[in-house]
Short mmCIF file of C-alpha atoms in Angstrom, two decimals:
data_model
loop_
_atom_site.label_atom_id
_atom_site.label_comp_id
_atom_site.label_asym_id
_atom_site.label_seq_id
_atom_site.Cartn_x
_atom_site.Cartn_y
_atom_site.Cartn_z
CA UNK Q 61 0.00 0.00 0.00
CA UNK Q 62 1.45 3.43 -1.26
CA UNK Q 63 0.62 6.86 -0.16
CA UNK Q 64 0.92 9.84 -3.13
CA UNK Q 65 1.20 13.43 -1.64
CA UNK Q 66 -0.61 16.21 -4.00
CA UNK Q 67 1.50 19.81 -4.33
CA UNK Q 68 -0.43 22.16 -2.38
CA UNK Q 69 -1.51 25.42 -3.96
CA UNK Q 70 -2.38 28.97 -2.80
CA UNK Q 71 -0.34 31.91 -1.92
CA UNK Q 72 1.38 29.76 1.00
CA UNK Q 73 2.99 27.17 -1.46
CA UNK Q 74 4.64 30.25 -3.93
CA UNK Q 75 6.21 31.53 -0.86
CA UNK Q 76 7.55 28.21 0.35
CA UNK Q 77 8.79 28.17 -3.23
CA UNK Q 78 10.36 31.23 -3.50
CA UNK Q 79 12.89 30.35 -0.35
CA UNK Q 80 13.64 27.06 -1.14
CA UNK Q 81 14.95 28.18 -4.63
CA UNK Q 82 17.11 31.04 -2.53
CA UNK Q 83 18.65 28.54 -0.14
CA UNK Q 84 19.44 26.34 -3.13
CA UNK Q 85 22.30 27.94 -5.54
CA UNK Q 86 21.32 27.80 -9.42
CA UNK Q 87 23.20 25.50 -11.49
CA UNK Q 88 25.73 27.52 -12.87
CA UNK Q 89 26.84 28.54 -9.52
CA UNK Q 90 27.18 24.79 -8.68
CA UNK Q 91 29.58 24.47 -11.82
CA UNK Q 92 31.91 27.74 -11.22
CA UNK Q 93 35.19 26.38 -11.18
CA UNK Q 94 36.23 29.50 -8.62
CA UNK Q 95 39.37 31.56 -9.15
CA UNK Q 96 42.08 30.04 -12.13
CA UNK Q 97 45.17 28.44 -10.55
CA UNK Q 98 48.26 28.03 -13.12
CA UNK Q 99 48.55 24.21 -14.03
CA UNK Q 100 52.53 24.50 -12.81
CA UNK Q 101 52.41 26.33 -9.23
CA UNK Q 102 53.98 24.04 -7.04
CA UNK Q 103 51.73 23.43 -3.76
CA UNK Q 104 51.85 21.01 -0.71
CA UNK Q 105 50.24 18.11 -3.16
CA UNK Q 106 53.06 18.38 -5.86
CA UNK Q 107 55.54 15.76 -6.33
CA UNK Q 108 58.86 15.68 -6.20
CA UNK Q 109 60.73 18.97 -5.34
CA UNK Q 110 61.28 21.88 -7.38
CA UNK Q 111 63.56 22.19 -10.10
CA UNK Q 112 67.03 22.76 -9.03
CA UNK Q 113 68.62 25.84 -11.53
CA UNK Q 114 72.46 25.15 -12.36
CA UNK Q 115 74.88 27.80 -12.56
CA UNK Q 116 76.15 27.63 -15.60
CA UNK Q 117 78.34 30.88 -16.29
CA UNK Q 118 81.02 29.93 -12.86
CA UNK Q 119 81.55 26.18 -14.34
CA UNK Q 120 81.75 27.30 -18.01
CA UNK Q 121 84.69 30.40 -16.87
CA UNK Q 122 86.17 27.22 -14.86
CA UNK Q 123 85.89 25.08 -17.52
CA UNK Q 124 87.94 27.57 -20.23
CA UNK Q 125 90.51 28.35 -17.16
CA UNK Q 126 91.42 24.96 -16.93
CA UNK Q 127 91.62 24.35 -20.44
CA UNK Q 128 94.05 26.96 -20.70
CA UNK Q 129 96.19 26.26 -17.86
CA UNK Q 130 96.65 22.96 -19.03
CA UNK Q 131 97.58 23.46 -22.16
CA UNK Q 132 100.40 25.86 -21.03
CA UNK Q 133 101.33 22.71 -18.85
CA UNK Q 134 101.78 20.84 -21.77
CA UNK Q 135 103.99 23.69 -23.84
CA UNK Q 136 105.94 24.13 -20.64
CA UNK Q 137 106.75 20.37 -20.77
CA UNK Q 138 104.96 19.91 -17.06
CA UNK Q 139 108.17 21.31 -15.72
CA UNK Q 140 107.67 23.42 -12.38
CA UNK Q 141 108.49 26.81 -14.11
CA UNK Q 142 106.11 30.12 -13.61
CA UNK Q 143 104.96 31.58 -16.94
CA UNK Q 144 107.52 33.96 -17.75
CA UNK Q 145 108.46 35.29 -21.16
CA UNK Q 146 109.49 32.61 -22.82
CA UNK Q 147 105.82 31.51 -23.06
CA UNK Q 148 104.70 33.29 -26.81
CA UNK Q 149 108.13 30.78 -28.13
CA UNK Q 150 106.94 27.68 -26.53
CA UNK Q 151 103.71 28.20 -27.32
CA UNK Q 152 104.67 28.43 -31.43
CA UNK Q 153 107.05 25.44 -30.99
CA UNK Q 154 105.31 23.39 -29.18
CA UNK Q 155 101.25 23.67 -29.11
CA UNK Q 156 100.71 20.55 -30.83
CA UNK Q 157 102.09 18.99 -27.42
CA UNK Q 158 99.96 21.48 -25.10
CA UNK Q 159 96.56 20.76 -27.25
CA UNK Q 160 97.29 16.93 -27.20
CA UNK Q 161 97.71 16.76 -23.54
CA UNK Q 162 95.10 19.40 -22.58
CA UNK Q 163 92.15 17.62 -24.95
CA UNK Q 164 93.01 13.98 -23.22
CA UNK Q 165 93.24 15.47 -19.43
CA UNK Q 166 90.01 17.18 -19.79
CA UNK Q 167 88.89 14.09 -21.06
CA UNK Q 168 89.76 11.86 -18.36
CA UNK Q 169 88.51 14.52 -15.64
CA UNK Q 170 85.09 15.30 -17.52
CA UNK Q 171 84.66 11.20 -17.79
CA UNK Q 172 85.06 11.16 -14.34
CA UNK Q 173 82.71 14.06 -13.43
CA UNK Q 174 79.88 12.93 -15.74
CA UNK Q 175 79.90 9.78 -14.56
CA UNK Q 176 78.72 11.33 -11.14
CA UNK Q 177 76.03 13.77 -12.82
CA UNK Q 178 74.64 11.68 -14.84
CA UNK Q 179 73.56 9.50 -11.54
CA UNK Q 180 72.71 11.97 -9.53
CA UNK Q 181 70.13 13.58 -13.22
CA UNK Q 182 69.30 9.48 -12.87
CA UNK Q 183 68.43 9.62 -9.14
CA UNK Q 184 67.12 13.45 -9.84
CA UNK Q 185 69.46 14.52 -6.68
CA UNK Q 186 70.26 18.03 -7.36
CA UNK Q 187 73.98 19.18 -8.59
CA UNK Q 188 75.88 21.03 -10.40
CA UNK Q 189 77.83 21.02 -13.31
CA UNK Q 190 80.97 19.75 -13.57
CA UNK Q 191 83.66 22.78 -12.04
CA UNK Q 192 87.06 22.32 -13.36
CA UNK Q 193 89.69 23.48 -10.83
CA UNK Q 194 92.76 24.79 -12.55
CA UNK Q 195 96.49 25.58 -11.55
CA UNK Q 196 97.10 28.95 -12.97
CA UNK Q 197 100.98 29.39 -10.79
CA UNK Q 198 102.97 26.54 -11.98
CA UNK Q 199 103.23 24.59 -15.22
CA UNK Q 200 102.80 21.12 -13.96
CA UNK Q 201 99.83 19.40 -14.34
CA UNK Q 202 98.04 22.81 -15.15
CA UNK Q 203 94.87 21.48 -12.84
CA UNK Q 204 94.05 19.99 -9.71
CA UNK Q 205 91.02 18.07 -11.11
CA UNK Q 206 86.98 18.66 -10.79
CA UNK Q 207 84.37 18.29 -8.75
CA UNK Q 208 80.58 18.79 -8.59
CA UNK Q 209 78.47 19.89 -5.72
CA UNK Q 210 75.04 17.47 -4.63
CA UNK Q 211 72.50 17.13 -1.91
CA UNK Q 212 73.67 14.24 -1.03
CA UNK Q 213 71.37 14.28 2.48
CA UNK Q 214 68.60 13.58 -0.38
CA UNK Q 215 69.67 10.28 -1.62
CA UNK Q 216 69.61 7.11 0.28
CA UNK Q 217 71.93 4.55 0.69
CA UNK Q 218 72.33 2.66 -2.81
CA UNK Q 219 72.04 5.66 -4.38
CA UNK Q 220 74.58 7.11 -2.89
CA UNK Q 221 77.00 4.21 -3.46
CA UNK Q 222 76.36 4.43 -7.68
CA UNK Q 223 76.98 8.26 -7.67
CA UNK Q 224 80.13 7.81 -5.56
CA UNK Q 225 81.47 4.18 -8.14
CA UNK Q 226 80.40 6.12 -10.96
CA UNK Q 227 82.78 8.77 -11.39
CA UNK Q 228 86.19 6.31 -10.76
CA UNK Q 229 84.69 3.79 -13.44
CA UNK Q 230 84.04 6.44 -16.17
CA UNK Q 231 87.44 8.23 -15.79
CA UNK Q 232 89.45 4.84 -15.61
CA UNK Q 233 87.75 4.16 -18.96
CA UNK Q 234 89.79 6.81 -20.85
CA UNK Q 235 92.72 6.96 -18.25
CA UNK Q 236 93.74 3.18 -18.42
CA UNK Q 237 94.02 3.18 -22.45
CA UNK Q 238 96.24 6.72 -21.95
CA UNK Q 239 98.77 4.82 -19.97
CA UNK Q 240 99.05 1.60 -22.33
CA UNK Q 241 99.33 4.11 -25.71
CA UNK Q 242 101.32 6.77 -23.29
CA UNK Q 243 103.58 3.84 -22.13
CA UNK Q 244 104.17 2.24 -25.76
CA UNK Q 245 105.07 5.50 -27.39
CA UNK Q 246 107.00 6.66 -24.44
CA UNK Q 247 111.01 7.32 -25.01
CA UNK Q 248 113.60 6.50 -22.76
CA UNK Q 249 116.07 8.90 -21.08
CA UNK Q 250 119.83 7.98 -21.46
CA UNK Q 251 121.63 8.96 -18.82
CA UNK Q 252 120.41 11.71 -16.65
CA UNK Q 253 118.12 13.61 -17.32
CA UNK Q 254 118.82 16.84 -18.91
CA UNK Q 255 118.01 19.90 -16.52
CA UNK Q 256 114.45 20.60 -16.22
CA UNK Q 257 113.26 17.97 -17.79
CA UNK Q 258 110.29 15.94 -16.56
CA UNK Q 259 110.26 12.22 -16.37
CA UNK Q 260 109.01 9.34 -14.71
CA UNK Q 261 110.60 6.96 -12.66
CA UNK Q 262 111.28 5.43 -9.76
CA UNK Q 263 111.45 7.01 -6.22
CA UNK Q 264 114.93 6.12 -6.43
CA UNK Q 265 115.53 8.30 -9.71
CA UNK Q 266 118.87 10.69 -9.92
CA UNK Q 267 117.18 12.72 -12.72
CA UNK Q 268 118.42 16.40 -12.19
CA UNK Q 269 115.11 17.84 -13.38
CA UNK Q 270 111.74 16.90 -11.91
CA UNK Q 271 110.09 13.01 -12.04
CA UNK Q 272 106.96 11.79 -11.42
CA UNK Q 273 106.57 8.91 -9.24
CA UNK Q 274 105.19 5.86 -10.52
CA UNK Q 275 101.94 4.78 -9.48
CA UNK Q 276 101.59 0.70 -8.83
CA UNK Q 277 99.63 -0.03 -11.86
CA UNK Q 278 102.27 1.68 -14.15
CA UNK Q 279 105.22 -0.62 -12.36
CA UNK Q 280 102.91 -3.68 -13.07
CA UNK Q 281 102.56 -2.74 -16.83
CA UNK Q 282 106.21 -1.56 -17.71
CA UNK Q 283 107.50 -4.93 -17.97
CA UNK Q 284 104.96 -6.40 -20.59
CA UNK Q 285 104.08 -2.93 -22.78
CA UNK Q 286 107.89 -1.81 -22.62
CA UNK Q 287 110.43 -4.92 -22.25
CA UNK Q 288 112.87 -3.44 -24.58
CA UNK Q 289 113.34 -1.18 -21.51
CA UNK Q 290 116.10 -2.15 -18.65
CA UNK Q 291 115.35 -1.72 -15.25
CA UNK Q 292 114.45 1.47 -13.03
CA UNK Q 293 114.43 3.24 -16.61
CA UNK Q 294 113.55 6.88 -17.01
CA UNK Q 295 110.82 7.56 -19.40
CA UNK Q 296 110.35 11.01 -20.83
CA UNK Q 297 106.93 11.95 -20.47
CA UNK Q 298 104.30 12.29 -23.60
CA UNK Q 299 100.88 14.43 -23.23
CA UNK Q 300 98.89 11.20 -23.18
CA UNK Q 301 101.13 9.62 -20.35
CA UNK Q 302 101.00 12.73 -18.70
CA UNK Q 303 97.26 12.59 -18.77
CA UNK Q 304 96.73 9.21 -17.93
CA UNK Q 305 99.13 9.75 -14.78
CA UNK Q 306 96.79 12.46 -13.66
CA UNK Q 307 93.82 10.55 -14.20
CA UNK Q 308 95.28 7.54 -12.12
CA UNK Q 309 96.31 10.08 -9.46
CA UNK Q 310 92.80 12.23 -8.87
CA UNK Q 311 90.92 8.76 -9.27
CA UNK Q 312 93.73 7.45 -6.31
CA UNK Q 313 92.58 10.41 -4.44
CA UNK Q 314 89.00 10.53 -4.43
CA UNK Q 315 89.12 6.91 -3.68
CA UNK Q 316 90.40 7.25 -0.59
CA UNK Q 317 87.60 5.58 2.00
CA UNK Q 318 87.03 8.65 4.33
CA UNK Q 319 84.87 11.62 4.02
CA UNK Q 320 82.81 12.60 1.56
CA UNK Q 321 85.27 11.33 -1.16
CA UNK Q 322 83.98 8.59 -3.43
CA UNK Q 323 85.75 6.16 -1.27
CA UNK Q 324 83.70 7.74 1.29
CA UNK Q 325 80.50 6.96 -0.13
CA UNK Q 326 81.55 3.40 -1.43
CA UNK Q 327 82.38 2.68 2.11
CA UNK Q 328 79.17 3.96 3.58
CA UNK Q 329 77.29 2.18 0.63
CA UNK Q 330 79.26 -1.18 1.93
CA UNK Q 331 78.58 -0.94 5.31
CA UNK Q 332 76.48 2.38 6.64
CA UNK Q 333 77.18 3.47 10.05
CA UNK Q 334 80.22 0.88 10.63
CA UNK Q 335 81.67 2.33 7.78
CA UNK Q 336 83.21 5.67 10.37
CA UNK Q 337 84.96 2.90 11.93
CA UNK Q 338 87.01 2.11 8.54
CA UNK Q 339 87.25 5.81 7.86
CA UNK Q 340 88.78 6.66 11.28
CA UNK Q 341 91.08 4.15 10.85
CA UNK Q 342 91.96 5.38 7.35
CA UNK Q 343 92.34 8.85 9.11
CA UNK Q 344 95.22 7.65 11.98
CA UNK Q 345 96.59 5.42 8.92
CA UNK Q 346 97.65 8.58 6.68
CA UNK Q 347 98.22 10.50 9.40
CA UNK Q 348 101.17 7.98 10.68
CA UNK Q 349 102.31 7.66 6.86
CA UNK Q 350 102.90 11.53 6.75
CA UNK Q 351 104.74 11.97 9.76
CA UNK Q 352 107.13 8.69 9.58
CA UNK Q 353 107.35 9.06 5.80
CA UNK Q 354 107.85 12.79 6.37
CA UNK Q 355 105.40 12.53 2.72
CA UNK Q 356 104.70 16.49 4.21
CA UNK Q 357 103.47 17.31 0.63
CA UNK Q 358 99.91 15.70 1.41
CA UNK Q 359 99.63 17.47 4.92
CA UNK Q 360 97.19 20.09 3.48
CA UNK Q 361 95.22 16.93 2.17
CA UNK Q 362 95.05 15.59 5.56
CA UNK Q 363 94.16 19.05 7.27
CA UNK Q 364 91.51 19.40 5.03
CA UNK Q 365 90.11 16.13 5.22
CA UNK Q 366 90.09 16.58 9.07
CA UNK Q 367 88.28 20.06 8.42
CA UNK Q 368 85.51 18.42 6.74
CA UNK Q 369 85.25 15.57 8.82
CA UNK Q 370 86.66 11.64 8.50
CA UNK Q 371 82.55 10.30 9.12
CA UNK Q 372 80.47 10.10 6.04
CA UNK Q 373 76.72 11.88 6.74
CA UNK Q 374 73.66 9.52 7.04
CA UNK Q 375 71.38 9.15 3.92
CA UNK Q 376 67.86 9.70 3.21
CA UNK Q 377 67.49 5.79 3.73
CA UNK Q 378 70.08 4.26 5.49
CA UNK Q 379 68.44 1.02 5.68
CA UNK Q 380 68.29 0.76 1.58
CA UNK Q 381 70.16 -2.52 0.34
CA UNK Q 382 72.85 -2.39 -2.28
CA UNK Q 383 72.67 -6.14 -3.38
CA UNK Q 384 75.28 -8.67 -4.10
CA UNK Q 385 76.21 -7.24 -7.46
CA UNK Q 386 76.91 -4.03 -5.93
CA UNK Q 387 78.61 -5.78 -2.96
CA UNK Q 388 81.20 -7.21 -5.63
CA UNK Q 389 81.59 -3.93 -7.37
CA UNK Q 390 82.58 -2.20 -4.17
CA UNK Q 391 84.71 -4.92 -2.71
CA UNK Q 392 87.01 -4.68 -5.96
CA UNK Q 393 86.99 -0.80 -6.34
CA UNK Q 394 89.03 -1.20 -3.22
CA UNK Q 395 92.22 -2.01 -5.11
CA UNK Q 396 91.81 1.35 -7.35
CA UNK Q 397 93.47 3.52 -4.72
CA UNK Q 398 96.28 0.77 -4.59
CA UNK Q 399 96.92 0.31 -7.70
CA UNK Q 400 96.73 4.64 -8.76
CA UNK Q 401 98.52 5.97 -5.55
CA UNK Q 402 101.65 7.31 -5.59
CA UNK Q 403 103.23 7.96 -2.18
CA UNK Q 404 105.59 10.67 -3.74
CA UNK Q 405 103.86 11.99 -6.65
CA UNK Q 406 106.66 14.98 -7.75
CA UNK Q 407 110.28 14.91 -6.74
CA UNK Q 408 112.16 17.47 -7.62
CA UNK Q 409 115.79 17.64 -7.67
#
């Protein structure tokens, strides 16, 4: 049984009307989409943070600097002379050797830079450019390498560890095959070495200009790329020798396991927290080895590394796994400062 209830009528029921269509709001009202908001204004529901903005004039001045301060390295011969006035004449004899070396060390240090950017554009952990740090004084190596600046507070754990292996791998790609051509093409110095020259050899070298020690993989490789040579020879350096040399040096460097160095973040990437423990010890380590050695060339190294702190910074995640392939990688990246340090890198006489 169903009840139907008739609309009344009258004066009353017009009135009754009237307010109910006031209190309800009309239908275009109820489709107003209310004041326009841009599509791209970030708000507390976006995702992801903002953009980061590079600098891009301070790294591209950098950039040019270095280039030119290595290529007067390489006219100079990467002898430890000041530019003086002799540099217009060496630069007309000899700027095939200064553009040769300065192409392949730019190389090797922009390998080893990208290799970092390109996982931290991967990871979308905001950093810089690549910012080339040049030696304007002396004509040695005409730079003392790159870097680039991260939040690294951002990423987590495994993250961290493939920014920090990345840049070592990528420069050892061009570095290694600038020793083995470097080494083949190399000549040998007979007898002393002229004044001012600039060889390498041994730490037991009588050359009466400047040498460069040999790092461990170079001894290793000697014997089989140059057995023509005797032993504890002098070999005159060549621009891609001389670039692979720096290569193997910065990538010794930055391997070392303390800090914020790649080492540093393979290390924390192997083992987190413990990993302070390992850098600590790293810490007393060099310390000892400079004052026994009396290697007082890397004492602003170790000042600086104590400024900044031996212990590596926790990660967004510390708890984030790295995996068994990564666990391999690190493990064996621990022989690159081994085999690319030199404990006396220049010796002059």
């Amino acid at each position: 049984m169903s009840e139907t209830a008739n609309a009344p009528d009258g004066p009353i029921a017009e009135a009754a009307l009237a307010a109910a269509q006031e209190a309800t709001p009309h239908a275009e009202s109820a489709s107003d989409p209310g004041p326009h908001v841009p599509a791209n204004m970030p708000d507390e529901f976006s995702e992801g943070p903002p953009p980061y903005r590079r600098r891009v004039i301070l790294p591209l001045a950098l950039f040019l600097a270095a280039c030119a301060t290595t290529f007067a390295a390489g006219v100079y011969g990467w002898e430890p002379m000041y530019p003086d006035e002799t540099l217009l004449d060496k630069i007309h004899h000899f700027w095939p050797r200064g553009l040769e070396y300065m192409t392949a060390v730019i190389a090797v240090l922009f390998a080893h830079e990208m290799g970092h950017f390109l996982m931290t554009v991967r990871y979308r952990i905001p950093a810089s450019y690549p910012i080339f740090i040049p030696m304007p004084i002396m004509m040695m190596t005409g730079t003392m390498g790159a870097v680039i600046s991260m939040d690294g507070l951002r990423a987590d754990r495994r993250q961290l560890f493939d920014i920090g292996i990345a840049g070592p791998l990528a420069g050892l790609v061009l570095t290694i095959p600038f020793v083995f051509i470097g080494l083949k093409t190399a000549e040998s110095v007979k007898g002393p070495a002229p004044p001012g020259s600039a060889v390498l050899a041994d730490d037991g070298s009588q050359a009466t200009g400047i040498h460069y020690g040999e790092p461990l993989l170079i001894k290793l490789l000697l014997p089989y790329l140059r057995p023509d040579l005797p032993e504890n020879a002098e070999i005159r350096l060549n621009p891609l020798l001389m670039a692979g040399w720096v290569g193997l040096l910065i990538t010794g460097l930055n391997m070392m396991p303390v800090s914020q160095l790649d080492g540093g973040h393979i290390i924390y990437g192997l083992l987190g927290r413990r990993g302070r423990w390992v850098a600590r010890a790293f810490l007393f380590a060099a310390i000892a080895f400079v004052v026994i050695g009396e290697h007082y060339s890397w004492l602003v190294m170790i000042v600086l590394v104590i400024f900044l702190g031996a212990d590596h910074p926790p990660t967004s995640n510390d708890r984030a796994r790295i995996g068994p392939l990564r666990w391999l990688i690190g493990i064996a990246s621990l022989a690159i400062p081994i085999l690319c340090f030199t404990p006396s890198p220049f010796s002059p006489d």
